Amino acid sequence: MLSRVVRIFETFGPDATALRVSDIARRTGLHVATASRLVDELVSYGWLQRDADRRIRIGVRIWELASRASPTLSLREAAMPFMEDLHAVVGQHTQLGVLEGREVLFVERLSAPGAVVNLTRIAGRLPLHASSSGLVLLAHAPAEFQDEMLASPLTAFTASTVADPARLRSLLADIRRNGFAYCEGFFDNEATGIAVPLRGPGGEVVAALSVIVPIDGDAHPQIPALRAAARGISRAMGAENSSH
Amino acid sequence: MLSRVVRIFETFGPDATALRVSDIARRTGLHVATASRLVDELVSYGWLQRDADRRIRIGVRIWELASRASPTLSLREAAMPFMEDLHAVVGQHTQLGVLEGREVLFVERLSAPGAVVNLTRIAGRLPLHASSSGLVLLAHAPAEFQDEMLASPLTAFTASTVADPARLRSLLADIRRNGFAYCEGFFDNEATGIAVPLRGPGGEVVAALSVIVPIDGDAHPQIPALRAAARGISRAMGAENSSH
C-alpha cells in the first residue's frame, strides 16, 4: 500500500503541480477508485490538498513534516548567510547541492533577475558529470561509487561535457587537488559553473556550493570568494578543519 | 496503515531530528516490530534514512517530492528576490508565512547574525493572534474562521498580546484598513513584528511578509519598504491589483 502512496507523490513535479484524480490514476497505473480512496485519505492528513476546482496538489503539511527535521534544513541554515553575501558580491546564481542517488539535488538557490540562464531549480536535479556541483560531489564520493558512475553511459550535453571515463577520472583528481571545479559550458553553452566542497563535522564532504556565471569572461576571480564562503559554512556546520 | 506512516513522520521535529526505532515505537505507540517494518519500508523509498549509527532521520527524497511541486515553492521563488532586497535594507529578520490550520507556518526566513531574537524558524509555526504575520492572515481570513478563532482561548504571551476578543476584532479591522500589522512585543518583549499581506492572482491574500526588529525605537519607517516589496511579490505572483 505504501508503494502506491509513493507512486502518487512521484507523479507530481515542477510541470505537474496540480492533477485531477483521473490523471493520477493514469500516471500511477492505479484504478481510479483506488487512487481516489488514497487521495482522499492523504487529503485528510494534509499530505495532499484539493483545489476549489477539485484538482489535487502537494499539501503544505508534508512539506512542513519533511522540512522541519530535515538534514538539509540545518545545512541550508548554516549556508544561507554566507550564500547571501556571496550572491551580493558575485551578483549571479548561487546554489547549494547534495548528492542524492546518482545525481546532484539542489536544496537552495539564490538568483538574480537578469543573471545568466540557469537550468537548476530548488528541489531540481542535474547529472553529476555535467555540473560543477556534481563533479565536486563525485570527486569526493567513495571510490566504488566513482567506478560505478564512470562505467555507466555519460551523456555529452555540450561539446565541452567530459563524457570520456579516463578524462573524467583525471578531472576528478584535479578537482580534489585544486579544491574547486571550474566548468565552462559543461551543461549549457552559455554558462560557467564553479563549485567548491562543503564539509561536515567529521571533515567529510556533505554538499557543494556553486555559482553560475556567463561564459564570456574569466570567472577565476570569483573562486577566492567562493572558497572563503565554503570555509565559513563548513565551520558553521562544525567542521574542525575546513581546508580542502 | 497510512495513519501509522503519518504518525511516524509526526514524531520527528526540530528537537527530534534523529530517532532510534525504539524511540519511534514509543512515541507513536506502535509495536517495535511494526515500527521497524514500516521504517525499513520507508527507508527503501528514501522517505526516511538510516545513519551510520542506525538512527533514523527524515529522508532527503521526501523533502524533494514535497518541495518540487509544492504551492509554497512558487510563492517562495516569487518572494525571494524581494525578500533579499528587503533584508539587505532593513538588516533584520525577514520572513514569509502562510495560514496552515489555525497557525501561521513560516515557509521562508532570512536572518542576520546579531539581529534581534526571533523565535520563528523555517517550517516553524506561531499562533495567529500573537504574531504580526498571523494577524495579517487572520484579518483577511473568512469571517467564519475569524469567529471561530475569536471564540477559542487566546493565550497572552506578553502583557502586550491582544487576547481579548473584542479588542482583537477591532485590531483586525485596523490591519485591513491600514494594510499592515504593527505588533510591539506581542509575542516577545524584545521584538516588534511588522507584517503586510501578499496577494495571489485573484487578489486573495495568500501569505504574509514580515520583518522582526528590536522593540527599542520606532520601526514605522520600515513600513514603506515592506509594502513596496509586498506589491512586487504580489505582481510577480500575477495579482492584477496588488494594492491593499
XYZ file of C-alpha atoms in Angstrom, chain A residues 1-6 9-14 16-17 38 41-42 45-47 49 57-73 76-77 80-81 84 87-88 98 100 105-111 113 121-125, chain B residues 1-6 9-14 16-17 38 41-42 45-47 49 57-73 76-77 80-81 84 87-88 98 100 105-111 113 121-125:
120
model
C 0.000 0.000 0.000
C 2.860 2.348 0.867
C 4.328 1.775 -2.592
C 1.079 3.153 -4.071
C 1.353 6.269 -1.920
C 4.956 6.716 -3.067
C 3.716 11.509 -4.846
C 6.141 10.640 -7.655
C 3.575 11.763 -10.262
C 3.816 15.382 -9.087
C 6.634 17.573 -10.331
C 7.516 21.109 -11.417
C 2.644 18.755 -12.835
C 1.797 20.695 -9.690
C -5.871 7.027 -1.304
C -7.037 9.716 2.829
C -3.912 11.769 2.018
C -3.886 14.195 6.665
C -2.969 17.380 4.761
C -0.335 15.486 2.751
C -4.704 19.237 -0.831
C -1.773 19.420 -5.140
C 1.048 18.518 -2.765
C -0.038 19.513 0.748
C 1.761 22.137 2.781
C 1.698 19.736 5.747
C 4.011 17.179 4.127
C 6.429 19.965 3.188
C 6.378 21.044 6.840
C 6.980 17.494 8.141
C 9.744 16.875 5.592
C 11.409 20.241 6.248
C 11.327 20.802 9.985
C 13.544 17.835 10.843
C 15.320 17.527 7.508
C 19.098 17.125 7.460
C 19.110 19.601 4.567
C 17.454 22.296 6.707
C 20.680 25.289 4.482
C 20.504 27.372 7.661
C 22.314 30.818 3.915
C 24.053 33.853 5.497
C 23.578 35.756 0.659
C 25.275 36.275 -4.010
C 25.555 40.004 -3.242
C 23.832 17.485 -2.206
C 21.142 12.180 -3.894
C 19.943 17.646 -5.842
C 19.779 21.418 -5.318
C 18.426 22.265 -1.863
C 18.853 26.020 -2.115
C 19.298 28.652 -4.805
C 19.609 32.427 -4.801
C 19.011 34.038 -8.173
C 16.866 38.738 -12.283
C 15.933 24.943 -9.535
C 15.248 24.254 -5.888
C 14.486 20.556 -5.468
C 15.734 20.095 -9.043
C 18.498 17.715 -10.110
C -1.727 1.713 7.605
C -1.244 5.204 6.174
C -2.224 6.659 9.553
C 0.749 4.800 11.085
C 3.090 6.267 8.488
C 1.714 9.733 9.252
C 6.587 11.351 10.410
C 4.822 13.394 13.115
C 7.330 12.127 15.723
C 10.191 13.984 14.035
C 10.718 17.676 14.708
C 13.370 20.357 15.195
C 13.986 15.221 17.341
C 15.816 15.001 14.029
C 7.403 0.408 8.380
C 9.967 0.153 4.013
C 10.170 3.974 4.256
C 11.838 4.535 -0.675
C 14.244 7.176 0.655
C 11.440 8.771 2.700
C 17.190 7.438 6.028
C 16.186 10.664 10.010
C 13.768 12.273 7.572
C 14.904 11.329 4.057
C 16.038 13.875 1.524
C 13.763 12.190 -1.041
C 10.525 13.129 0.736
C 11.742 16.720 1.052
C 12.388 16.690 -2.703
C 8.940 15.254 -3.512
C 7.216 17.670 -1.138
C 9.164 20.679 -2.415
C 9.400 20.351 -6.173
C 5.652 20.639 -6.786
C 4.744 22.477 -3.608
C 2.472 25.518 -3.811
C 4.835 27.174 -1.306
C 7.806 26.776 -3.683
C 8.915 31.344 -2.180
C 10.525 31.758 -5.606
C 12.859 35.575 -2.561
C 14.433 38.342 -4.713
C 16.691 39.607 -0.181
C 16.630 42.007 4.204
C 19.612 43.992 2.890
C 1.159 31.149 5.252
C -1.866 26.460 7.915
C 3.580 28.445 9.143
C 6.846 30.094 8.105
C 7.990 28.857 4.709
C 10.995 31.134 4.372
C 13.219 33.217 6.613
C 16.298 35.359 6.030
C 18.248 36.148 9.184
C 23.703 37.291 12.737
C 12.157 29.177 12.106
C 11.648 27.736 8.657
C 8.843 25.156 8.832
C 8.078 26.524 12.307
C 4.718 27.884 13.470
